[in-house]
Short mmCIF file of C-alpha atoms in Angstrom, two decimals:
data_model
loop_
_atom_site.label_atom_id
_atom_site.label_comp_id
_atom_site.label_asym_id
_atom_site.label_seq_id
_atom_site.Cartn_x
_atom_site.Cartn_y
_atom_site.Cartn_z
CA MET A 18 87.83 108.90 89.86
CA ASN A 19 86.01 105.73 90.82
CA ILE A 20 82.35 105.35 91.63
CA PHE A 21 82.88 105.38 95.40
CA GLU A 22 84.73 108.70 95.33
CA GLU A 23 82.06 110.22 93.18
CA ALA A 24 79.39 109.04 95.60
CA LEU A 25 81.19 110.49 98.50
CA ASP A 26 81.58 113.83 96.61
CA VAL A 27 77.86 113.93 96.14
CA LEU A 28 77.12 112.85 99.77
CA LYS A 29 79.41 115.59 101.14
CA SER A 30 77.64 118.44 99.30
CA LYS A 31 74.31 119.78 100.58
CA VAL A 32 73.44 121.21 97.17
CA GLN A 33 74.06 117.96 95.33
CA LEU A 34 72.05 116.01 98.00
CA ARG A 35 69.15 118.35 97.37
CA LYS A 36 69.33 117.62 93.68
CA LEU A 37 69.60 113.96 94.26
CA PHE A 38 66.67 113.69 96.70
CA GLN A 39 64.40 116.37 95.18
CA ASP A 40 61.80 113.90 93.88
CA MET A 41 61.93 111.66 96.97
CA HIS A 42 59.10 111.49 99.62
CA ALA A 43 59.84 112.70 103.16
CA GLU A 44 59.16 109.20 104.57
CA ASP A 45 61.83 107.62 102.27
CA LEU A 46 64.27 110.33 103.30
CA GLN A 47 63.54 109.56 106.96
CA ARG A 48 64.31 105.82 106.40
CA ILE A 49 67.63 106.75 104.85
CA ILE A 50 68.50 109.05 107.73
CA ASN A 51 67.61 106.32 110.21
CA ARG A 52 69.89 103.92 108.49
CA LEU A 53 72.65 106.48 108.43
CA ASP A 54 72.21 107.18 112.11
CA SER A 55 72.44 103.48 113.08
CA ILE A 56 75.68 103.19 110.94
CA TYR A 57 76.95 106.39 112.66
CA GLU A 58 76.25 104.89 116.16
CA GLU A 59 77.98 101.69 115.23
CA LYS A 60 81.08 103.67 114.09
CA LEU A 61 81.02 105.63 117.44
CA LEU A 62 80.78 102.50 119.49
CA LEU A 63 83.67 100.89 117.62
CA GLN A 64 85.75 103.99 117.95
CA GLN A 65 85.03 104.19 121.71
CA GLU A 66 86.04 100.44 122.08
CA GLN A 67 89.32 101.20 120.27
CA GLU A 68 90.04 104.17 122.48
CA LYS A 69 89.36 102.10 125.61
CA GLU A 70 91.66 99.40 124.43
CA GLN A 71 94.40 101.95 123.69
CA SER A 72 94.02 103.54 127.05
CA ARG A 73 94.10 100.07 128.75
CA LYS A 74 97.35 99.18 126.92
CA ARG A 75 98.81 102.68 127.74
CA GLU A 76 98.04 102.08 131.45
CA ALA A 77 99.53 98.64 131.37
CA ILE A 78 102.68 100.04 129.70
CA GLU A 79 102.94 102.78 132.32
CA ALA A 80 102.54 100.29 135.13
CA VAL A 81 105.32 98.08 133.70
CA LEU A 82 107.58 101.14 133.32
CA ASN A 83 106.90 102.16 136.87
CA GLN A 84 107.59 98.72 138.11
CA MET A 85 110.89 98.66 136.09
CA LYS A 86 111.87 102.05 137.61
CA GLU A 87 111.16 100.70 141.16
CA LEU A 88 113.35 97.59 140.39
CA GLY A 89 116.08 99.63 138.70
CA VAL A 90 115.67 97.81 135.43
CA LYS A 91 116.23 99.60 132.17
CA ALA A 92 115.14 98.54 128.66
CA ASP A 93 118.84 98.08 127.74
CA ASP A 94 119.08 95.41 130.50
CA ILE A 95 116.23 93.50 128.98
CA GLU A 96 117.65 93.78 125.42
CA SER A 97 121.05 92.54 126.63
CA LEU A 98 119.42 89.65 128.48
CA ILE A 99 117.27 88.56 125.57
CA GLY A 100 119.52 89.53 122.81
CA SER A 101 119.08 92.29 120.33
CA ALA A 102 119.03 89.96 117.28
CA PRO A 103 115.55 89.20 115.95
CA MET A 104 114.41 85.64 116.34
CA ARG A 105 114.62 83.75 112.98
CA LYS A 106 111.45 81.79 112.14
CA HIS A 107 113.16 79.39 109.75
CA LYS A 108 116.05 76.94 110.09
CA PRO A 109 119.31 78.58 109.21
CA ARG A 110 120.90 77.50 105.99
CA LYS A 111 124.18 75.70 106.16
CA ARG A 112 126.86 77.68 104.40
CA TYR A 113 129.87 76.28 102.55
CA VAL A 114 132.96 77.33 100.68
CA PHE A 115 132.79 76.29 97.14
CA SER A 116 135.74 76.03 94.73
CA TYR A 117 135.38 76.32 90.98
CA GLN A 118 137.54 77.16 87.92
CA ALA A 119 136.64 80.36 86.13
CA LYS A 120 136.77 80.62 82.30
CA ASP A 121 140.17 82.24 82.47
CA GLY A 122 141.57 79.22 84.34
CA ASN A 123 141.82 80.81 87.76
CA ASP A 124 140.61 78.76 90.79
CA THR A 125 137.92 80.75 92.62
CA ASN A 126 136.31 80.24 96.06
CA TRP A 127 132.85 81.36 96.89
CA GLU A 128 130.85 81.19 100.16
CA GLY A 129 127.20 80.36 99.87
CA ALA A 130 124.55 77.72 100.41
CA THR A 131 123.54 74.71 98.37
CA THR A 132 120.40 76.46 97.47
CA GLY A 133 119.65 79.92 96.19
CA ARG A 134 121.43 82.25 93.79
CA ILE A 135 124.95 81.73 92.73
CA PRO A 136 127.50 83.81 90.75
CA ALA A 137 127.01 83.58 86.99
CA GLU A 138 130.73 82.43 86.61
CA PHE A 139 129.95 79.50 89.02
CA SER A 140 126.77 78.72 87.12
CA ASP A 141 128.77 78.59 83.95
CA TYR A 142 131.33 76.24 85.49
CA LEU A 143 128.58 73.84 86.62
CA LYS A 144 127.06 73.81 83.15
CA ARG A 145 130.49 73.33 81.48
CA THR A 146 131.58 70.40 83.69
CA GLY A 147 128.14 68.85 84.48
CA LYS A 148 128.95 68.92 88.11
CA ASP A 149 126.52 69.58 91.03
CA ARG A 150 127.06 72.30 93.48
CA LYS A 151 127.78 69.77 96.21
CA ASP A 152 130.62 68.41 94.26
CA CYS A 153 132.45 71.72 94.51
CA ILE A 154 132.24 72.08 98.38
CA ILE A 155 135.67 72.27 99.96
CA SER A 156 134.62 73.15 103.58
CA GLU A 157 131.63 73.93 105.77
CA LEU A 158 131.25 77.28 107.51
CA ASP A 159 129.98 77.59 111.03
#
């Protein structure tokens, strides 16, 4: 248990709080209570703002859904128009077909990119022959 969990355990117990503050003056206790009250009020305001924001969003969503019903539009129609595939943030890698000779002498084709991971057999071939990946490209994929 870390120090914060221990402190919370003490603060949650009335008996332990009495022990903790038994030698403290009433004025000091009142200052602590006032500080806790101000923190409590801040938390309440923050929670109320979050609830207002959630209700505003909920009302906006309901308004959009009602407008969609009036127009006869369904969520499936929007998905089909936009496309269900997520938007890619990066440039798609070009993919190629590579040809290499395995240790057993068989010619093997592999589909992949000029960067990234490659099969161990292909890696061994490149080391054995001293070739670069690009030297093994036989065609480009769409």
